[in-house]
PDB file of C-alpha atoms in Angstrom:
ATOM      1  CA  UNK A   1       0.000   0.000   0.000  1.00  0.00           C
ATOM      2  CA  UNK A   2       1.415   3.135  -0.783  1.00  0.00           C
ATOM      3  CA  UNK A   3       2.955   5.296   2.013  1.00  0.00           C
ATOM      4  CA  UNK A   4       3.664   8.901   3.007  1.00  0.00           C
ATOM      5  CA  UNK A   5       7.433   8.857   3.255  1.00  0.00           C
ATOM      6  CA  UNK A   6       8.788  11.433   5.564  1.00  0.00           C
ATOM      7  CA  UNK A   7      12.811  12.354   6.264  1.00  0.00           C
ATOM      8  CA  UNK A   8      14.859  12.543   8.276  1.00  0.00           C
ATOM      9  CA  UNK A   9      12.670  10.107  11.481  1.00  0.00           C
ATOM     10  CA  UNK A  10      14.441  12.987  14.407  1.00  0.00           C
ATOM     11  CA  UNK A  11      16.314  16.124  13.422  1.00  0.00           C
ATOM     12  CA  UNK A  12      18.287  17.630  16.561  1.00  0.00           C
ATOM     13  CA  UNK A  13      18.982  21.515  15.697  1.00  0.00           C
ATOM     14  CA  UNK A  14      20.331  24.424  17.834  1.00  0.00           C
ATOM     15  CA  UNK A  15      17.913  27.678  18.312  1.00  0.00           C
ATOM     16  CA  UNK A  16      18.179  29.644  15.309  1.00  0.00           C
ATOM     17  CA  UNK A  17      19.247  27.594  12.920  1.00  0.00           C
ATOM     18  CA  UNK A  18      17.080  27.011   9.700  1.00  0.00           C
ATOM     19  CA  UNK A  19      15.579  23.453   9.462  1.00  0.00           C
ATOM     20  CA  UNK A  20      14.207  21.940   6.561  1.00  0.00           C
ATOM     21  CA  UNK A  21      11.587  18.382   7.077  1.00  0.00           C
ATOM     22  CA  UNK A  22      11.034  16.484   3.768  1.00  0.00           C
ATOM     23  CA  UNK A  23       8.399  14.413   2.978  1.00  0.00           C
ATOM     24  CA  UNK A  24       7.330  12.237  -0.016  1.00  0.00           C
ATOM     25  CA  UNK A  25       3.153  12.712  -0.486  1.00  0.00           C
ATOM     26  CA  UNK A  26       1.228   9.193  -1.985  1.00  0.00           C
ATOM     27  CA  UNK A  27       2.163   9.637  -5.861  1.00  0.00           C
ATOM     28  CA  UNK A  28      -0.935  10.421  -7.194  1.00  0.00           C
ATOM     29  CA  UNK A  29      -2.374  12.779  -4.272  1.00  0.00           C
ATOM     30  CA  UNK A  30      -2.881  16.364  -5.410  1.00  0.00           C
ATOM     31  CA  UNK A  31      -3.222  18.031  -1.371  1.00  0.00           C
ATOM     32  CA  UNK A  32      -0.343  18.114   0.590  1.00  0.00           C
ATOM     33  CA  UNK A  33      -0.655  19.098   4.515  1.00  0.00           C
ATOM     34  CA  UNK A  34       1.608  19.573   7.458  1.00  0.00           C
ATOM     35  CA  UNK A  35       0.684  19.292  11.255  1.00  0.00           C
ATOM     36  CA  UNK A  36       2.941  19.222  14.285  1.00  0.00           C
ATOM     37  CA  UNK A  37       2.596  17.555  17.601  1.00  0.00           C
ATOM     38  CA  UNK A  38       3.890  19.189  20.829  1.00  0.00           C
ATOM     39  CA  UNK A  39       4.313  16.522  23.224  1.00  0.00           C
ATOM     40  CA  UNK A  40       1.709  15.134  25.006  1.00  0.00           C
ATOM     41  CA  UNK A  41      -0.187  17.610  23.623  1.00  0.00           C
ATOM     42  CA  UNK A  42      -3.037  17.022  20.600  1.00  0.00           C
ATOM     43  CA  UNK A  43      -2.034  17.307  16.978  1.00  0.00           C
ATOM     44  CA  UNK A  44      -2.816  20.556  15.469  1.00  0.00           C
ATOM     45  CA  UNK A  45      -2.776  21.479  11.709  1.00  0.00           C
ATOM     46  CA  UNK A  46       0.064  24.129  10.411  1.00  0.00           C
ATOM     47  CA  UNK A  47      -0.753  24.230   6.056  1.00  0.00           C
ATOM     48  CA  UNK A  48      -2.951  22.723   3.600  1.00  0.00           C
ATOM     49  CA  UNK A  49      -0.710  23.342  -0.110  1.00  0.00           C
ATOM     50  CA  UNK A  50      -2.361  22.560  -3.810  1.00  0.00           C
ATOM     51  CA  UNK A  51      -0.868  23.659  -7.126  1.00  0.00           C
ATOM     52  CA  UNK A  52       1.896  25.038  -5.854  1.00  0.00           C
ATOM     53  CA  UNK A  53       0.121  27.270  -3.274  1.00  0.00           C
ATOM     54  CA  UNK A  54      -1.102  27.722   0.101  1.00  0.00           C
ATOM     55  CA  UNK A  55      -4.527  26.548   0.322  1.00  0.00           C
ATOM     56  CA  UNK A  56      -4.859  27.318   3.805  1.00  0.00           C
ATOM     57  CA  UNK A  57      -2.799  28.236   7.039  1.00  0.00           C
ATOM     58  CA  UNK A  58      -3.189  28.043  10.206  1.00  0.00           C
ATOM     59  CA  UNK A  59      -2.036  31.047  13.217  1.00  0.00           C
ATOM     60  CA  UNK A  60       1.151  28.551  14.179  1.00  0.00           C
ATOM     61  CA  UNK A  61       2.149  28.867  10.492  1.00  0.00           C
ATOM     62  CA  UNK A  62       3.581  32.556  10.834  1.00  0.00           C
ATOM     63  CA  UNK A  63       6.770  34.514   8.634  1.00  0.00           C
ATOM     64  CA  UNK A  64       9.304  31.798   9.529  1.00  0.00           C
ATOM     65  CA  UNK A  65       7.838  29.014   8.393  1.00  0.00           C
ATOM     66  CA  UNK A  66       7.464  28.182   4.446  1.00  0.00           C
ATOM     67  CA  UNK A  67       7.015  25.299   2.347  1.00  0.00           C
ATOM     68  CA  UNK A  68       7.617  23.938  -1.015  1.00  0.00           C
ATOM     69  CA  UNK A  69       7.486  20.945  -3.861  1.00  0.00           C
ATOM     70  CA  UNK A  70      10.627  21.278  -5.246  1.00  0.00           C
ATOM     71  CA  UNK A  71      10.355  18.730  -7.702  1.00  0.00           C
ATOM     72  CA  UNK A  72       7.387  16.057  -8.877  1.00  0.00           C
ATOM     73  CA  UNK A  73       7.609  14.071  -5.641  1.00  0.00           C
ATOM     74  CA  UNK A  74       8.942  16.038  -2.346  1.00  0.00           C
ATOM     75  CA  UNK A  75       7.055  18.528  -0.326  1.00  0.00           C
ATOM     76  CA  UNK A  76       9.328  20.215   1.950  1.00  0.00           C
ATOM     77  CA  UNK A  77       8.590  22.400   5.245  1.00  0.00           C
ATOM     78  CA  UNK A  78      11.140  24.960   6.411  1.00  0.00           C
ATOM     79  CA  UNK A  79      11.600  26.643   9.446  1.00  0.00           C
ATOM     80  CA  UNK A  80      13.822  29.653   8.863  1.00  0.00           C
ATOM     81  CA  UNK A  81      15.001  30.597  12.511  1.00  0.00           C
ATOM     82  CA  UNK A  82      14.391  27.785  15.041  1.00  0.00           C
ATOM     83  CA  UNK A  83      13.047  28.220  18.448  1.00  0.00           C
ATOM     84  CA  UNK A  84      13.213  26.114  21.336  1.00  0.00           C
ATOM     85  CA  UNK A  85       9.175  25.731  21.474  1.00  0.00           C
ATOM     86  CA  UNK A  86       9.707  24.134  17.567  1.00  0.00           C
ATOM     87  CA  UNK A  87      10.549  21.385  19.237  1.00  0.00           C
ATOM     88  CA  UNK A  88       7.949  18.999  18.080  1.00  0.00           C
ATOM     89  CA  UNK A  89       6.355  15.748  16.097  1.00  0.00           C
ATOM     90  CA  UNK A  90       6.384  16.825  13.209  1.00  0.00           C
ATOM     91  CA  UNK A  91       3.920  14.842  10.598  1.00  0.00           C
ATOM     92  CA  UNK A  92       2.963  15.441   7.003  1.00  0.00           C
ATOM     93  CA  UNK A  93      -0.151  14.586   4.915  1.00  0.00           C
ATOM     94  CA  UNK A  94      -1.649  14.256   1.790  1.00  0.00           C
ATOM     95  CA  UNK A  95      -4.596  13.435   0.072  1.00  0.00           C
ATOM     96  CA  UNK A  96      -6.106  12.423  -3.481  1.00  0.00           C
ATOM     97  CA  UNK A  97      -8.371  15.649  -3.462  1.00  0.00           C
ATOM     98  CA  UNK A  98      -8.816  18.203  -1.202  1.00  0.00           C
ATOM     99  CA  UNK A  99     -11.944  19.486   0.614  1.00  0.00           C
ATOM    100  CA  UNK A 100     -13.170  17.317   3.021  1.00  0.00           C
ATOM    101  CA  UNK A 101     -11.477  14.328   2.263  1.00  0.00           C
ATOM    102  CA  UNK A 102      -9.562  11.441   4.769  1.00  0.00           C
ATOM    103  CA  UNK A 103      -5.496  12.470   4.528  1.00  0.00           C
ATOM    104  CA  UNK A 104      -3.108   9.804   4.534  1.00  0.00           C
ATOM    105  CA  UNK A 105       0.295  10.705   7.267  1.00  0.00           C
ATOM    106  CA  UNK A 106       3.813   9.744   7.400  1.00  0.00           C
ATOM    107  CA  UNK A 107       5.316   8.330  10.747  1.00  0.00           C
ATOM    108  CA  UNK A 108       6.815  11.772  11.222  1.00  0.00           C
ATOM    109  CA  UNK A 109       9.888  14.109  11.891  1.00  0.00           C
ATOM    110  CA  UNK A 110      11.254  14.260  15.483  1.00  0.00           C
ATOM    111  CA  UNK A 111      12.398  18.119  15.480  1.00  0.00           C
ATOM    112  CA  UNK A 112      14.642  18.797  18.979  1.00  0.00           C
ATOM    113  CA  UNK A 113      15.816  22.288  19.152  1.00  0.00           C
ATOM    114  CA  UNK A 114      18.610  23.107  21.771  1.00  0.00           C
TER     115      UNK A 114
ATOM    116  CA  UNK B   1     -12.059  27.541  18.428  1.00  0.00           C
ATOM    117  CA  UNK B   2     -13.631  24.269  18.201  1.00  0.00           C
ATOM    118  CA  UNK B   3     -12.710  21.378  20.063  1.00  0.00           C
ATOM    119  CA  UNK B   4     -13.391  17.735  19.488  1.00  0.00           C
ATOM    120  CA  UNK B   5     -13.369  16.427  22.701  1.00  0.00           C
ATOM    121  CA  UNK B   6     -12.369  12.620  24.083  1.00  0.00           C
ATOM    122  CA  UNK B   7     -11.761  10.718  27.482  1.00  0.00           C
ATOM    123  CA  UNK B   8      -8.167  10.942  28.171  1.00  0.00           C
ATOM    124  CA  UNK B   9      -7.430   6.825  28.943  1.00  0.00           C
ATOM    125  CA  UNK B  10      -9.299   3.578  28.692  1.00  0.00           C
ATOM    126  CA  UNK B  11      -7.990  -0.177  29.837  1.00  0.00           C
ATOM    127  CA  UNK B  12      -9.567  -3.162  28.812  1.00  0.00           C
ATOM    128  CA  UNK B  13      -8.718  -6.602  29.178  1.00  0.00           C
ATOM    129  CA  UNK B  14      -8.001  -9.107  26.192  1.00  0.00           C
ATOM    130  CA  UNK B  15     -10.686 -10.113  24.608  1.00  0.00           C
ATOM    131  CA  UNK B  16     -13.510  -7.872  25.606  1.00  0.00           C
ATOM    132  CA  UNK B  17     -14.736  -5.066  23.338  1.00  0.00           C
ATOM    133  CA  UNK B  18     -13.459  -0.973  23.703  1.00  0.00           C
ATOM    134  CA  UNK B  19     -15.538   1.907  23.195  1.00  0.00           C
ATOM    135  CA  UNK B  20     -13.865   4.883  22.741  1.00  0.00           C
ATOM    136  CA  UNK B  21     -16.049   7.810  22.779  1.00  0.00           C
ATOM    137  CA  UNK B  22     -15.913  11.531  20.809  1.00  0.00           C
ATOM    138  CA  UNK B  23     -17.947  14.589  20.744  1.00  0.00           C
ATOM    139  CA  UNK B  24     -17.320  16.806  17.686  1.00  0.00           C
ATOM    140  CA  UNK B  25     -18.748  20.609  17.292  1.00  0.00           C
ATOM    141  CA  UNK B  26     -18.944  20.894  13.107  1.00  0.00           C
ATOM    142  CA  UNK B  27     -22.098  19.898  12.071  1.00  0.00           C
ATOM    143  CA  UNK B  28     -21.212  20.479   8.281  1.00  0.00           C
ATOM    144  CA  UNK B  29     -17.876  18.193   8.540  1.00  0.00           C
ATOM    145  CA  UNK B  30     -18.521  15.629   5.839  1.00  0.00           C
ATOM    146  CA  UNK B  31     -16.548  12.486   7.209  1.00  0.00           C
ATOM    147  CA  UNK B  32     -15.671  12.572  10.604  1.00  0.00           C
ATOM    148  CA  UNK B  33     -11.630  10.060  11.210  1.00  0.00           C
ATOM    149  CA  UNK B  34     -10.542   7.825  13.661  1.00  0.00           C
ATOM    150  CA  UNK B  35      -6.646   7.415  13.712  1.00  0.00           C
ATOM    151  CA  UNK B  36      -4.578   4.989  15.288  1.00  0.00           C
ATOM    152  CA  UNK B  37      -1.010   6.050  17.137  1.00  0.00           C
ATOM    153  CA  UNK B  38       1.692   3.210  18.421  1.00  0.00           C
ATOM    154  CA  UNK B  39       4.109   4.447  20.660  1.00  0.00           C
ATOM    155  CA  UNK B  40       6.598   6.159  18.502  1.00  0.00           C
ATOM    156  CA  UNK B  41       4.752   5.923  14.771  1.00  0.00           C
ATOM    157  CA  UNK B  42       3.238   8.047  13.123  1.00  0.00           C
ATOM    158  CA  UNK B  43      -0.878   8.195  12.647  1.00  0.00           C
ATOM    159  CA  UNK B  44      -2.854   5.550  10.859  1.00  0.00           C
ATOM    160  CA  UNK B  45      -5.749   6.210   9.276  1.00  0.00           C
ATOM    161  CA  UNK B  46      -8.562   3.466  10.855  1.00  0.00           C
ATOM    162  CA  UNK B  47     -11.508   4.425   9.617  1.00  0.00           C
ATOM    163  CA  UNK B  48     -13.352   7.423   8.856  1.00  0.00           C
ATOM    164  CA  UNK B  49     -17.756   7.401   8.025  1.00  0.00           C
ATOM    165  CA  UNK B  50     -19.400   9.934   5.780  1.00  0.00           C
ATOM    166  CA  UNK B  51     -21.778  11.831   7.945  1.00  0.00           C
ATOM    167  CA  UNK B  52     -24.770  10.508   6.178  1.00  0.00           C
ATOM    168  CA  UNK B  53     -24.381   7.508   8.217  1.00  0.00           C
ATOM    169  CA  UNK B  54     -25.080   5.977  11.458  1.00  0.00           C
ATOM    170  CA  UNK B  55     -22.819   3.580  11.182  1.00  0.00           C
ATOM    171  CA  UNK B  56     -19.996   1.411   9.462  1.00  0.00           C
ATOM    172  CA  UNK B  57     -18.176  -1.968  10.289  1.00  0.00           C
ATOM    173  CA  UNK B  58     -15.105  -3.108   8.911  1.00  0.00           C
ATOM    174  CA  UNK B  59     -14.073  -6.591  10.491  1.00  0.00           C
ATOM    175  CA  UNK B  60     -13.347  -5.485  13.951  1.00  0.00           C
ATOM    176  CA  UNK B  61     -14.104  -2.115  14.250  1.00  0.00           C
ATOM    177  CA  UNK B  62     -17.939  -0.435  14.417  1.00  0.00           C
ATOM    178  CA  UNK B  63     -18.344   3.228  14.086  1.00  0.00           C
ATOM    179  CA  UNK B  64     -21.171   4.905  15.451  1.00  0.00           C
ATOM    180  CA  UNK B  65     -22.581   8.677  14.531  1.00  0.00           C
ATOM    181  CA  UNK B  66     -25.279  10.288  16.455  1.00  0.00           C
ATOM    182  CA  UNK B  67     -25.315  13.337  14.071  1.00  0.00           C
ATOM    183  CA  UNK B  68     -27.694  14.713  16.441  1.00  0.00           C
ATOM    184  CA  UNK B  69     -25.829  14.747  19.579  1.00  0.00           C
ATOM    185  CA  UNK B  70     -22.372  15.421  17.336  1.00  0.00           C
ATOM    186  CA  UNK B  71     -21.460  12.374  19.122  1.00  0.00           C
ATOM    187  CA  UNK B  72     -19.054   9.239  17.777  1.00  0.00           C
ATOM    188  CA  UNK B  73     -17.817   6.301  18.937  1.00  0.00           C
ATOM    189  CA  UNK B  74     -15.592   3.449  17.598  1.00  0.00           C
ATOM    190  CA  UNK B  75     -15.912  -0.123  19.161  1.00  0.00           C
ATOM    191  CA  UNK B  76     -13.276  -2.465  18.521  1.00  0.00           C
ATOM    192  CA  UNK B  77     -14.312  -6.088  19.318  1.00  0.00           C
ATOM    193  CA  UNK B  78     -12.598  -8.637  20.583  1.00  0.00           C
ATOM    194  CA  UNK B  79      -9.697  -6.418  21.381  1.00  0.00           C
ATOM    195  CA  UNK B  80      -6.270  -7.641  21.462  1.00  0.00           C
ATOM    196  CA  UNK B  81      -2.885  -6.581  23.210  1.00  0.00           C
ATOM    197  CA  UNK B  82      -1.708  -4.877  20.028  1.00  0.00           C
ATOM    198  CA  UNK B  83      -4.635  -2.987  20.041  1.00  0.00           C
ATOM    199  CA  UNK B  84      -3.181  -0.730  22.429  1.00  0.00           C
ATOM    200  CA  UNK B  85      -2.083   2.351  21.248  1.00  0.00           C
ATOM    201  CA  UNK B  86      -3.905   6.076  21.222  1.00  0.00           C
ATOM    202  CA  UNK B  87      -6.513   6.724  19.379  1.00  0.00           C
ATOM    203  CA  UNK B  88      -7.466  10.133  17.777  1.00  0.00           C
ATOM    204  CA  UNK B  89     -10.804  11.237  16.864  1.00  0.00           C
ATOM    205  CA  UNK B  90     -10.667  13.847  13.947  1.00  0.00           C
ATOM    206  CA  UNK B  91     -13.216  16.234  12.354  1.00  0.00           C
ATOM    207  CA  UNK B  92     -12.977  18.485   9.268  1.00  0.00           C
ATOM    208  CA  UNK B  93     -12.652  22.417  10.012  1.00  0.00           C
ATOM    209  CA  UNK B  94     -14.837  24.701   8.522  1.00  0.00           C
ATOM    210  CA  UNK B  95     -12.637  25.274   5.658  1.00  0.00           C
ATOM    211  CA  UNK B  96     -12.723  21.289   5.220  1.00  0.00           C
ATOM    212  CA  UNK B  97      -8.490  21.463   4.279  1.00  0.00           C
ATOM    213  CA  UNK B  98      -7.282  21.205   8.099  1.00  0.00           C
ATOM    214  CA  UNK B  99      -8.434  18.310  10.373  1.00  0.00           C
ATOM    215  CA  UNK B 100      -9.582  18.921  13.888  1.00  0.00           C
ATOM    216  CA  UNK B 101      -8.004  16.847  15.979  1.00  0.00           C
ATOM    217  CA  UNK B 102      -9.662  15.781  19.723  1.00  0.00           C
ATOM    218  CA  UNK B 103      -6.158  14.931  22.280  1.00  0.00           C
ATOM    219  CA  UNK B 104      -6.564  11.159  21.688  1.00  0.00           C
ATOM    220  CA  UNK B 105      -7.770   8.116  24.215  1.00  0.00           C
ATOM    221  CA  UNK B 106      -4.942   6.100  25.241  1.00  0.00           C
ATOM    222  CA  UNK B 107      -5.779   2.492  25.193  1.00  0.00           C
ATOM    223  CA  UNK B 108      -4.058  -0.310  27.312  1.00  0.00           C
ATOM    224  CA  UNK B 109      -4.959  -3.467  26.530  1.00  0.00           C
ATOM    225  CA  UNK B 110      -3.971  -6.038  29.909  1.00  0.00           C
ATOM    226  CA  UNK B 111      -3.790 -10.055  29.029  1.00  0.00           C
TER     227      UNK B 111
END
């Protein structure tokens, strides 16, 4: 069954470095999301991206975060200047279409910021 | 904001059947997502029921929607010690990209 690839599994980074999470969407999916995970807290939705845009954003996703598809397969998520509350699960998404439909997640990015 | 809400922990013993309980606040979210987390991986989709229906079984697991008390449950029968894991209940927003997500049950499953 196809999978949401995502790389690298835990990224240790010191505070304001730049940090960039890849991930490899389901081939054929058109809607690519990102959503982090504080720990033991609930998981909570950062971008929805279609067609090379933003589709949606949500208040976490502010000026120093960004993300791209580089190429036909990766979908990457950049954080430009790292803070120690970054630290996070990191997990992206995708999904065939777009409204309203069941998203598909990688096993994640472990992001540790010192 | 809205929040989907769920009971923090539930422990079962082999072989009986879970319920694991939800309360949503969208009444226009179109499917409404159960997702599965092992310690360490990332989130499986389970199962997920249009909101048309009151229900949907796939082998072991039943969903139930009460659209009317925005209330959903997920049985799993027969539950086994690798059933244990936390479980996430999941709505669409009102924009339908972002899922909602409720803070997730934590199951332990005791032989």
């Amino acid at each position: 069954e196809p999978e949401v690839t995502q790389t690298p599994s835990h990224q240790v980074t010191q505070m304001g470095q730049e940090v960039i999470l890849r991930c490899v969407p389901i081939s054929n999916h058109l809607y690519f999301y990102w959503y982090r995970q504080i720990l033991g807290q609930k998981v909570e939705f950062l971008v929805s991206f279609y067609n090379n845009e933003i589709s949606e954003k949500s208040e976490i996703f502010d000026d120093q975060f960004s993300v791209e598809r580089p190429d036909g397969s990766n979908f990457t998520l950049k954080i430009r200047s790292t803070k120690l509350e970054d630290s996070a699960m990191y997990f992206c998404a995708s999904s065939p279409q777009g409204l309203n439909q069941p998203q598909h997640f990688g096993d994640g990015t472990r992001l540790s910021i010192l | 904001g809205e929040d989907v809400e769920q009971s923090l922990f539930l422990s079962v013993r082999e072989g009986d059947s879970s319920v694991i309980n939800c309360t949503y606040t969208d009444s226009s979210s179109t499917y409404l997502y159960w997702y599965k987390q092992e310690p360490g991986a990332g989130l499986q989709l389970l199962t997920y029921i249009f909101s048309n229906m009151d229900m949907k079984q796939d082998q072991r697991l039943t969903v139930l929607l009460n659209k009317k008390d925005k209330h959903l449950s997920l049985r799993i029968a027969d539950t086994q010690t690798g059933d244990s894991a936390i479980y996430f209940c999941a709505e669409n927003s009102n924009s339908g990209y972002a899922l909602n997500f409720g803070k997730g049950t934590s199951l332990l499953v005791t032989p």
